[in-house]
N, CA, C and O atoms as a CHARMM CRD file, in Angstrom:
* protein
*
  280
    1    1 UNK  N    -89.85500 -19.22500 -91.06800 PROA 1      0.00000
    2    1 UNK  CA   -88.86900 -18.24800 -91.49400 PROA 1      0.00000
    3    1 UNK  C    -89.30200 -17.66400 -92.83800 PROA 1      0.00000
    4    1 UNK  O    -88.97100 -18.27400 -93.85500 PROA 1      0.00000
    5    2 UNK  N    -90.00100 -16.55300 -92.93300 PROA 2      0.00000
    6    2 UNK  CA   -90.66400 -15.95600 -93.72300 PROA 2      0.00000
    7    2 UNK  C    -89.99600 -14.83100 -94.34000 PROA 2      0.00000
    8    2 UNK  O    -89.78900 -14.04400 -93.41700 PROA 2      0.00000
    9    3 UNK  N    -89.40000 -14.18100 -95.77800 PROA 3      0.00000
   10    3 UNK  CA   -88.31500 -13.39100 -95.85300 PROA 3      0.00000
   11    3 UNK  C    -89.43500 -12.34900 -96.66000 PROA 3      0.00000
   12    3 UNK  O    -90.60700 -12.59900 -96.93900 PROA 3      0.00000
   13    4 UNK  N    -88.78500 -11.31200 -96.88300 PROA 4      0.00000
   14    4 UNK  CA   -89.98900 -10.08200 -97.29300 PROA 4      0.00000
   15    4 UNK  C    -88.76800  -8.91600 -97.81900 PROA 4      0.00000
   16    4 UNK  O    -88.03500  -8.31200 -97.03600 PROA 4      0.00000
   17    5 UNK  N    -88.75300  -8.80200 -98.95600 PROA 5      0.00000
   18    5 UNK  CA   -87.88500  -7.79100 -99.82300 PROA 5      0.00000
   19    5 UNK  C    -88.58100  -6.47700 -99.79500 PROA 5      0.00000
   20    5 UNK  O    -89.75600  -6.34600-100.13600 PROA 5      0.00000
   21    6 UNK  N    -87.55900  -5.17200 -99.23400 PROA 6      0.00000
   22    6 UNK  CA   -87.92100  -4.29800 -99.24700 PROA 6      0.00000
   23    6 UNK  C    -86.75800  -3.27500 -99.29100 PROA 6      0.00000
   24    6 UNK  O    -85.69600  -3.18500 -98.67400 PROA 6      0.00000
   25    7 UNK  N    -87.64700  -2.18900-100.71100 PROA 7      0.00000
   26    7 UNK  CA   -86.44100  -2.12400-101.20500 PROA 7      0.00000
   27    7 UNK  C    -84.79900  -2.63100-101.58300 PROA 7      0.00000
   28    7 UNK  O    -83.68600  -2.14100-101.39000 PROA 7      0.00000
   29    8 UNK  N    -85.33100  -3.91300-102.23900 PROA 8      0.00000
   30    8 UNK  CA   -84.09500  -4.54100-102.79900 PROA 8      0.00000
   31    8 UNK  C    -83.31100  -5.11700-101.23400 PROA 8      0.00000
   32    8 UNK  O    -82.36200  -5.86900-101.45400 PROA 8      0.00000
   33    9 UNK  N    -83.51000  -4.93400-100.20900 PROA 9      0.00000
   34    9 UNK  CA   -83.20400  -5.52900 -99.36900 PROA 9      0.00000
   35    9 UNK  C    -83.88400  -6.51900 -98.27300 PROA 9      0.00000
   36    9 UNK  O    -84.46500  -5.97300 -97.33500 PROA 9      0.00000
   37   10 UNK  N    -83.85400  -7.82800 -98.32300 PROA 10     0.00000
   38   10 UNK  CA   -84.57500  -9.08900 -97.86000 PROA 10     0.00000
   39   10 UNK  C    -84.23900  -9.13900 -96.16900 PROA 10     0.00000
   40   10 UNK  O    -83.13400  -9.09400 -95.62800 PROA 10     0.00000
   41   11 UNK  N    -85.36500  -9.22900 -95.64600 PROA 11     0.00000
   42   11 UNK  CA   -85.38600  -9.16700 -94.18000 PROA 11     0.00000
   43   11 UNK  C    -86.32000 -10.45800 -93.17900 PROA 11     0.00000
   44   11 UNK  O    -87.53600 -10.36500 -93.34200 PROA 11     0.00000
   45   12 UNK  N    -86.09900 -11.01800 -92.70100 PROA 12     0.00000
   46   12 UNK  CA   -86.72700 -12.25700 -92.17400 PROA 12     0.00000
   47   12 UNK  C    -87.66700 -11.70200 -91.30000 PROA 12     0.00000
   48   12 UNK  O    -87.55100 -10.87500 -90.39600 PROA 12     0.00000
   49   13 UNK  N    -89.05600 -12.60100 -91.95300 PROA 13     0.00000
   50   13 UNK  CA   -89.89100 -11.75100 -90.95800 PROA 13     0.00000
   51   13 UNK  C    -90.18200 -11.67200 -88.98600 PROA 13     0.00000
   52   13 UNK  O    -90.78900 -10.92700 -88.21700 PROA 13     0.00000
   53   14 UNK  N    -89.24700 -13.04400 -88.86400 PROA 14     0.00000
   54   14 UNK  CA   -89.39800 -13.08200 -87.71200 PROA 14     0.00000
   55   14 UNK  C    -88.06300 -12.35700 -86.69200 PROA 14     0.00000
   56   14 UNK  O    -88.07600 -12.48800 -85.46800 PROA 14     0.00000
   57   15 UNK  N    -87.35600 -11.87300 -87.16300 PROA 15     0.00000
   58   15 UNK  CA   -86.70700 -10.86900 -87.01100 PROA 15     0.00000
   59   15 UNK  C    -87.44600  -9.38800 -86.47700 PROA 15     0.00000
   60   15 UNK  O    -87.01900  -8.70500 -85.54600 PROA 15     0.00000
   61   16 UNK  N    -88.78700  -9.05200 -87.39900 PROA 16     0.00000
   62   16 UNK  CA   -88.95800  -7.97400 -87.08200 PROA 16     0.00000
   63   16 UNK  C    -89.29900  -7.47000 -85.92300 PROA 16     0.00000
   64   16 UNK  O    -88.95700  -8.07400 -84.90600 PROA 16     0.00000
   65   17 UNK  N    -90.09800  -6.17100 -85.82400 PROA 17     0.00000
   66   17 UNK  CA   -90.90000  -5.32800 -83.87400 PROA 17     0.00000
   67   17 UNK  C    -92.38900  -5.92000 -84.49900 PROA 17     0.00000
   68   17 UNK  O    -92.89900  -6.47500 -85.47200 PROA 17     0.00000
   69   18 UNK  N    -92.58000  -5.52100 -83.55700 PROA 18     0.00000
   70   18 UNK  CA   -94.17800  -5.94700 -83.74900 PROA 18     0.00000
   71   18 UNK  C    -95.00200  -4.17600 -84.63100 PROA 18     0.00000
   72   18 UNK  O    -95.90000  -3.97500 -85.44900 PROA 18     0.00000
   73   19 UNK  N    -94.05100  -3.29900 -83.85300 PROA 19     0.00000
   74   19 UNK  CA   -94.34700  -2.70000 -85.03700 PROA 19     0.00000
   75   19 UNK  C    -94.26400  -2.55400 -86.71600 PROA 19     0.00000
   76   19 UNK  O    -95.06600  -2.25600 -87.60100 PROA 19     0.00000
   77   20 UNK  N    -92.86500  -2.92600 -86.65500 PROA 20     0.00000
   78   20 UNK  CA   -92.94000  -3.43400 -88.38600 PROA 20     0.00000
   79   20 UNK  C    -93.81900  -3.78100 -88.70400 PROA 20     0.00000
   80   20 UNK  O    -94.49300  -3.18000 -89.54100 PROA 20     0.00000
   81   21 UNK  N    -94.29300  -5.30700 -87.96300 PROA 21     0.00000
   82   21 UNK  CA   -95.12100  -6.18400 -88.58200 PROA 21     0.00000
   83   21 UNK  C    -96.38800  -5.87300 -89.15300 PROA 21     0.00000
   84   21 UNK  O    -97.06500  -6.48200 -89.98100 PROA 21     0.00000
   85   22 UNK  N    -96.60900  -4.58700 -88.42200 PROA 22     0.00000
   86   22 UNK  CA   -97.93400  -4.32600 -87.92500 PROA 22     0.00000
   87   22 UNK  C    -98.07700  -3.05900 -89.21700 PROA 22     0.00000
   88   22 UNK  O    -99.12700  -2.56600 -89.62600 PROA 22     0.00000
   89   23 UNK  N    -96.93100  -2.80400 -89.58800 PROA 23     0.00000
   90   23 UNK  CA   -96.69300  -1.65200 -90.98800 PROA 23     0.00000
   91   23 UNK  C    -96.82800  -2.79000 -91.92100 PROA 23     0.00000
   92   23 UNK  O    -97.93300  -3.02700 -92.41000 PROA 23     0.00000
   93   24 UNK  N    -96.04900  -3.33700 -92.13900 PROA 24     0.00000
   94   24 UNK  CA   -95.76400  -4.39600 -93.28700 PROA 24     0.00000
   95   24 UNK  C    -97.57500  -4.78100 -93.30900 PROA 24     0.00000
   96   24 UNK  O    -98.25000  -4.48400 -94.29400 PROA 24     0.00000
   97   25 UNK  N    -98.05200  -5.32000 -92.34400 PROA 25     0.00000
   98   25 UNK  CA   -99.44100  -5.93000 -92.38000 PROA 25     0.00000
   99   25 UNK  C   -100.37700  -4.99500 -93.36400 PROA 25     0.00000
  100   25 UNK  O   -100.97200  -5.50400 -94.31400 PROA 25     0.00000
  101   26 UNK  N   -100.46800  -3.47800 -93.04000 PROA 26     0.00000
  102   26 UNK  CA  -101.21100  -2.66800 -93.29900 PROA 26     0.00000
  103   26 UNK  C   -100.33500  -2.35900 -94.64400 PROA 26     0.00000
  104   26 UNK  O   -101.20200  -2.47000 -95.51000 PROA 26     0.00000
  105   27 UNK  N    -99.44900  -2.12300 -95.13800 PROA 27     0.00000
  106   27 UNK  CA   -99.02700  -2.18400 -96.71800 PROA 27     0.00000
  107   27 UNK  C    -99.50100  -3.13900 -97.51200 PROA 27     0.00000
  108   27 UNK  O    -99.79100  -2.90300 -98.68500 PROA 27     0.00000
  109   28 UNK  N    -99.62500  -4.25600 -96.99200 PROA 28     0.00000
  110   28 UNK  CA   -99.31100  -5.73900 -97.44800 PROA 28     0.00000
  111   28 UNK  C   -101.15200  -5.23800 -98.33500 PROA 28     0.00000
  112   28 UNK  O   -101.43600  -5.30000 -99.53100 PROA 28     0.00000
  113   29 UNK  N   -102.06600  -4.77100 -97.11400 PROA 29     0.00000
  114   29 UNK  CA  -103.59000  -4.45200 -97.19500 PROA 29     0.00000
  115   29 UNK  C   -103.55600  -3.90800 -98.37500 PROA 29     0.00000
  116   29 UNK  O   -104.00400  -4.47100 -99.37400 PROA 29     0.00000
  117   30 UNK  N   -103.01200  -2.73700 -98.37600 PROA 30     0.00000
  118   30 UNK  CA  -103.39000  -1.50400 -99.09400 PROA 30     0.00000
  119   30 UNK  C   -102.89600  -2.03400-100.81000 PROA 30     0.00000
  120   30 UNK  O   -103.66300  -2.02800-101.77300 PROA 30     0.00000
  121   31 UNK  N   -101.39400  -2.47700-100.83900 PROA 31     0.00000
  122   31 UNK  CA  -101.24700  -3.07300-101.85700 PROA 31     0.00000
  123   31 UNK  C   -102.38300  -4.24800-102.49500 PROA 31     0.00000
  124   31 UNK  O   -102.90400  -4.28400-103.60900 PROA 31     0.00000
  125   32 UNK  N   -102.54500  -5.24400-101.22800 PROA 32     0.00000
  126   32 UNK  CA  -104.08700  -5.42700-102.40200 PROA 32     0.00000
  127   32 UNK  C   -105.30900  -5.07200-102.45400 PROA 32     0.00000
  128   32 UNK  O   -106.06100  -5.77200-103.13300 PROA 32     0.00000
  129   33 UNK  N   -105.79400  -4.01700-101.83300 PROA 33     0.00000
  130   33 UNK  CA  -106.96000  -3.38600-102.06700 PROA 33     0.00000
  131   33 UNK  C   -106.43400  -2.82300-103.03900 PROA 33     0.00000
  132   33 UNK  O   -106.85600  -3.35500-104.06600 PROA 33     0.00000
  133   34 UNK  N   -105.43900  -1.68800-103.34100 PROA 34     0.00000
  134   34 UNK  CA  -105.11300  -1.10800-104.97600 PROA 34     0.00000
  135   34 UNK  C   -105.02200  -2.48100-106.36200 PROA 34     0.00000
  136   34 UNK  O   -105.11900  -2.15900-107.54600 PROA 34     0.00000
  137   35 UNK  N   -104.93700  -3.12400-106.17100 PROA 35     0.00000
  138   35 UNK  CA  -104.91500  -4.65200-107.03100 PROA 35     0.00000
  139   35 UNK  C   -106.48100  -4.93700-107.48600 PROA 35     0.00000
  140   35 UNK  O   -106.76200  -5.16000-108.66300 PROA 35     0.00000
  141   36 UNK  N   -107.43300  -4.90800-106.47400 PROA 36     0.00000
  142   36 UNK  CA  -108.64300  -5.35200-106.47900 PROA 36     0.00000
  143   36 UNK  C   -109.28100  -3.92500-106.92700 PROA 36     0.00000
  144   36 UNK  O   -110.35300  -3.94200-107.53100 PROA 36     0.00000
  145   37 UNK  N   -108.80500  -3.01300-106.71500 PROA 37     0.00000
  146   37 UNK  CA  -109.72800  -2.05100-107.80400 PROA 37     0.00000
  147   37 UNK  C   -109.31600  -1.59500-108.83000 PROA 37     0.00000
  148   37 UNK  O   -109.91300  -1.12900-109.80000 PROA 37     0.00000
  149   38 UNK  N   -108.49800  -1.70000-108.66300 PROA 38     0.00000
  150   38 UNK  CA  -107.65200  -1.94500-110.35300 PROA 38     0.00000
  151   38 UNK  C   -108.24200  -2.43800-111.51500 PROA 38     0.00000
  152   38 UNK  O   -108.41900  -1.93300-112.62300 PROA 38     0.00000
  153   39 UNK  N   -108.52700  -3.59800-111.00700 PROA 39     0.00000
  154   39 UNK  CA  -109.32100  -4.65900-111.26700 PROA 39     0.00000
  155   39 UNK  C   -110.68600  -4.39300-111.81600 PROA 39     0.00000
  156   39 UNK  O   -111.13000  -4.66400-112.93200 PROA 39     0.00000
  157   40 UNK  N   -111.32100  -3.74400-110.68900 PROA 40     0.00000
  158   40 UNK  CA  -112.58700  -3.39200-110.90500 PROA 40     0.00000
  159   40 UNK  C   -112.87700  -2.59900-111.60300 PROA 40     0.00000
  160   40 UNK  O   -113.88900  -2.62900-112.30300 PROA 40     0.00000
  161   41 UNK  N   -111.71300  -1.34200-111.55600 PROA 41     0.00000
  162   41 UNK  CA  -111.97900  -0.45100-112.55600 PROA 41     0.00000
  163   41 UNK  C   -111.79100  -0.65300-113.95200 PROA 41     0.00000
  164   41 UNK  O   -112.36800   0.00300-114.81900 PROA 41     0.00000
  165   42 UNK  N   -110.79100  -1.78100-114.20400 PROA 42     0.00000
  166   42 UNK  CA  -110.89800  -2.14200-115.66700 PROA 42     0.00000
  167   42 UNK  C   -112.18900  -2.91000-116.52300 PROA 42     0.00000
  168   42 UNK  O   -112.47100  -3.07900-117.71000 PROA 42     0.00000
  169   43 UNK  N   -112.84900  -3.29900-115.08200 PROA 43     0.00000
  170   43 UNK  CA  -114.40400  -3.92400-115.23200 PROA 43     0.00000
  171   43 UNK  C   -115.54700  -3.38600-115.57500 PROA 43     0.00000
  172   43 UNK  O   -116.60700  -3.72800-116.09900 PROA 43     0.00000
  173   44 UNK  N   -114.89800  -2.16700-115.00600 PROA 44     0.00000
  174   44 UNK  CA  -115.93200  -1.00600-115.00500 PROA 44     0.00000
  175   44 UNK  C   -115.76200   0.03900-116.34500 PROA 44     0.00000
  176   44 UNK  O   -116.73700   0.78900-116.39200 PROA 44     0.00000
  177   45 UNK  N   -114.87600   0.26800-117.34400 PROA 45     0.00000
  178   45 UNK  CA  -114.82600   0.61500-118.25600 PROA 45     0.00000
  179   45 UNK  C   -115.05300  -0.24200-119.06800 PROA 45     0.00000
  180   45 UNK  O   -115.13600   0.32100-120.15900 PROA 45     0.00000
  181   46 UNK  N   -115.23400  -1.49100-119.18900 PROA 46     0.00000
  182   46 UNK  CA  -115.43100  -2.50800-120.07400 PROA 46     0.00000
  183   46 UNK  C   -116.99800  -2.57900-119.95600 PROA 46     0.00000
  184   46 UNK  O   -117.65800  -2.83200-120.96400 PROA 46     0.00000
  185   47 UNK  N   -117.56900  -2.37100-118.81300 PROA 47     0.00000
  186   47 UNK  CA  -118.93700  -2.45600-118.67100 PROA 47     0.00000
  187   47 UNK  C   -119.22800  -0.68800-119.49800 PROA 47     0.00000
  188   47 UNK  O   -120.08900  -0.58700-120.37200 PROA 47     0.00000
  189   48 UNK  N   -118.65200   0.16200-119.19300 PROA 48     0.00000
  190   48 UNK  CA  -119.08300   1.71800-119.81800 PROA 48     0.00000
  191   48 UNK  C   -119.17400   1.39800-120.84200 PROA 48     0.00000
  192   48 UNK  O   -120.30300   1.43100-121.33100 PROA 48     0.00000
  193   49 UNK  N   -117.96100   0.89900-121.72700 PROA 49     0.00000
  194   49 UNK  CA  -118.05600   0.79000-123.30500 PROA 49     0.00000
  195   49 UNK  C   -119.07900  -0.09800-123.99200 PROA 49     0.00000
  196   49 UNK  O   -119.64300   0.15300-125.05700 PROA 49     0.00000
  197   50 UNK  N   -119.23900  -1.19400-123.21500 PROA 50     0.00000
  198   50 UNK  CA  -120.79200  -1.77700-123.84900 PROA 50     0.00000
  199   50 UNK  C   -122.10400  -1.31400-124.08100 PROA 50     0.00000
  200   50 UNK  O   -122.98000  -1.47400-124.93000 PROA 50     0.00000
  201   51 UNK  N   -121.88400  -0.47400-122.68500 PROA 51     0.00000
  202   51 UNK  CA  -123.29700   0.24500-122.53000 PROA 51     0.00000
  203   51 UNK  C   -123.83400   1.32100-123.26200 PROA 51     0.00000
  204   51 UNK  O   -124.93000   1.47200-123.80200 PROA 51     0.00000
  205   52 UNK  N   -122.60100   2.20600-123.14500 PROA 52     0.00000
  206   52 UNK  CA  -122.34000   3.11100-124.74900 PROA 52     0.00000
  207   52 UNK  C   -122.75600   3.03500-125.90000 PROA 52     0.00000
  208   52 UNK  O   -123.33700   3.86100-126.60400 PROA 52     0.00000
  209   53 UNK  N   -122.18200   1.17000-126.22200 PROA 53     0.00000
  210   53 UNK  CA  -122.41800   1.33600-127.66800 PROA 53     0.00000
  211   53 UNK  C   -123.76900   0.72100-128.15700 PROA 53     0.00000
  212   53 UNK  O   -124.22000   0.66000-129.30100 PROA 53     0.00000
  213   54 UNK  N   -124.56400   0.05000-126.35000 PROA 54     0.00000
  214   54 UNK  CA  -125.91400   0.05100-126.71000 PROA 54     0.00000
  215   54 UNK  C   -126.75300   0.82600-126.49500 PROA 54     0.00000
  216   54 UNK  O   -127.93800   0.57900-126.71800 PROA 54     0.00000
  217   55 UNK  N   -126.37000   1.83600-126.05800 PROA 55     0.00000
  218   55 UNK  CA  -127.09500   3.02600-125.85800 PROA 55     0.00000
  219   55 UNK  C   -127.34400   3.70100-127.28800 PROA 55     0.00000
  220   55 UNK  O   -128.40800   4.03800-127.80900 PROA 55     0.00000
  221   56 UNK  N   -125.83400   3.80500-127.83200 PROA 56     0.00000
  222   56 UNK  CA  -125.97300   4.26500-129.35900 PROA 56     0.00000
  223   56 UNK  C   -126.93700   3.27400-130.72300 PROA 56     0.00000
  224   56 UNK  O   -127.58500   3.77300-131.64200 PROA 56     0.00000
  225   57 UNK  N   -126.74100   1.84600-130.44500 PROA 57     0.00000
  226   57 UNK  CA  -127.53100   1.44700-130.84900 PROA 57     0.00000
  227   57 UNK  C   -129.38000   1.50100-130.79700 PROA 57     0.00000
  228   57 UNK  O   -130.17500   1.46100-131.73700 PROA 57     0.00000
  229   58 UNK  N   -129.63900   1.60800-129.26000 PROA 58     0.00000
  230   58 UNK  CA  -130.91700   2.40200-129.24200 PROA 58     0.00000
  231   58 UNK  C   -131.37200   3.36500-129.67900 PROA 58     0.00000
  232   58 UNK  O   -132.54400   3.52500-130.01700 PROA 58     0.00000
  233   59 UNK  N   -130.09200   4.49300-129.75300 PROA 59     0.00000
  234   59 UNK  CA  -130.62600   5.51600-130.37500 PROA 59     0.00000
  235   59 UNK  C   -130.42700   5.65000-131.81900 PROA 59     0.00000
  236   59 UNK  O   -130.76500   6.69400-132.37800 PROA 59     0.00000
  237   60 UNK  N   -129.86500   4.60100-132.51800 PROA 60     0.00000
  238   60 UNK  CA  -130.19000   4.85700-133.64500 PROA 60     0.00000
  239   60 UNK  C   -129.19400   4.95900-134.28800 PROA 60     0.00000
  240   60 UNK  O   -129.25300   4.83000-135.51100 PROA 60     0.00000
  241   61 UNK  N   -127.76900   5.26900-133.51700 PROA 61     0.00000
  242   61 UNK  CA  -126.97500   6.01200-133.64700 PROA 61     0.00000
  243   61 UNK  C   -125.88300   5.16400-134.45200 PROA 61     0.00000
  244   61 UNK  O   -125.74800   3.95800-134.24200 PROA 61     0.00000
  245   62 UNK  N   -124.92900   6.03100-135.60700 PROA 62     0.00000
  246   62 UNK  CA  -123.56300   5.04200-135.51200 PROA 62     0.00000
  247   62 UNK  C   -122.86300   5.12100-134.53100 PROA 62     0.00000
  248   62 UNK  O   -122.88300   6.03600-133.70700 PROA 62     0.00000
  249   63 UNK  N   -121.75100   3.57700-134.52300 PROA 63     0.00000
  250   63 UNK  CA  -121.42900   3.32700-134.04400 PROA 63     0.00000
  251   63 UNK  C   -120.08800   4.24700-133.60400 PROA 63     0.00000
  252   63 UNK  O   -119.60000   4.08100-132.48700 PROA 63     0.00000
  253   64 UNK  N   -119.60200   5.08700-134.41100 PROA 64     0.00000
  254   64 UNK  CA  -118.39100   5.68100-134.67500 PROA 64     0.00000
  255   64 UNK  C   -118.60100   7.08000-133.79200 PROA 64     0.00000
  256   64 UNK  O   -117.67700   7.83000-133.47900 PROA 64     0.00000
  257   65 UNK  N   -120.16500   7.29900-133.41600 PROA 65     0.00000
  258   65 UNK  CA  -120.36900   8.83700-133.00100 PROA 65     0.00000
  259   65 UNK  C   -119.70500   8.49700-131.43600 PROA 65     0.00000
  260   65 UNK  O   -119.83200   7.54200-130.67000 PROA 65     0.00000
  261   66 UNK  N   -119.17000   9.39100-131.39400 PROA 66     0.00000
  262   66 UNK  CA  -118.63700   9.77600-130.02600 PROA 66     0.00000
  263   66 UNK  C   -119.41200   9.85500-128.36300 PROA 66     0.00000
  264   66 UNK  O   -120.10600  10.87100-128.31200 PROA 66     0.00000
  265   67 UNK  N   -119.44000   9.35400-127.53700 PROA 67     0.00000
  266   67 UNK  CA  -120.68300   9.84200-126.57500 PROA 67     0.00000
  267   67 UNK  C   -120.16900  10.34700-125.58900 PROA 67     0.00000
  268   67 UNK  O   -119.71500   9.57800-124.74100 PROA 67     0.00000
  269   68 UNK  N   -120.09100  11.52400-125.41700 PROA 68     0.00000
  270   68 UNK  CA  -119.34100  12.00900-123.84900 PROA 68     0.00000
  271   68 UNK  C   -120.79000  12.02100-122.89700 PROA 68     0.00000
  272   68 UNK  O   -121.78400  12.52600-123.41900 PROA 68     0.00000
  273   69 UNK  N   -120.88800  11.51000-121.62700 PROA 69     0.00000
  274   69 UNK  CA  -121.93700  11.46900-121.05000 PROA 69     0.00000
  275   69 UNK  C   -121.57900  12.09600-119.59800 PROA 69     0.00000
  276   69 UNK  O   -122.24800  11.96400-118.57300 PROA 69     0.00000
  277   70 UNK  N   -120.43900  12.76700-119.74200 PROA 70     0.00000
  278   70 UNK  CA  -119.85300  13.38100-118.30600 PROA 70     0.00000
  279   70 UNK  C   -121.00200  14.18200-118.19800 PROA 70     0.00000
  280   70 UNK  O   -121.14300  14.93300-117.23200 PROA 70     0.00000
């Protein structure tokens, strides 16, 4: 007996259609694939900003100069 809040209202999952389930399943996905790149993307600006500021260090550069590399 598995309960699942949606929109503020709690529904037992074995209650549901198999279609629900089969929605709920594919939300359930998507909510954590958006989690896991979330994730990644905060990984991934943390990796930009290092690289940046050794890039600026290679070049010589202070640290304070700006680098737009778009």
């Amino acid at each position: 007996m598995t309960k699942v809040t949606i929109d503020e209202k709690e529904y037992d999952t074995d209650d549901l259609t198999d279609e629900a389930m089969a929605q709920l399943g594919s939300y359930q996905f998507v909510e954590t694939e958006l989690a896991r790149l979330d994730a990644q993307t905060a990984a991934l600006k943390t990796a930009r900003i290092a690289y940046a500021r050794a890039l600026k260090e290679a070049l010589g550069e202070d640290d304070d100069l700006d680098l737009d590399l778009d």
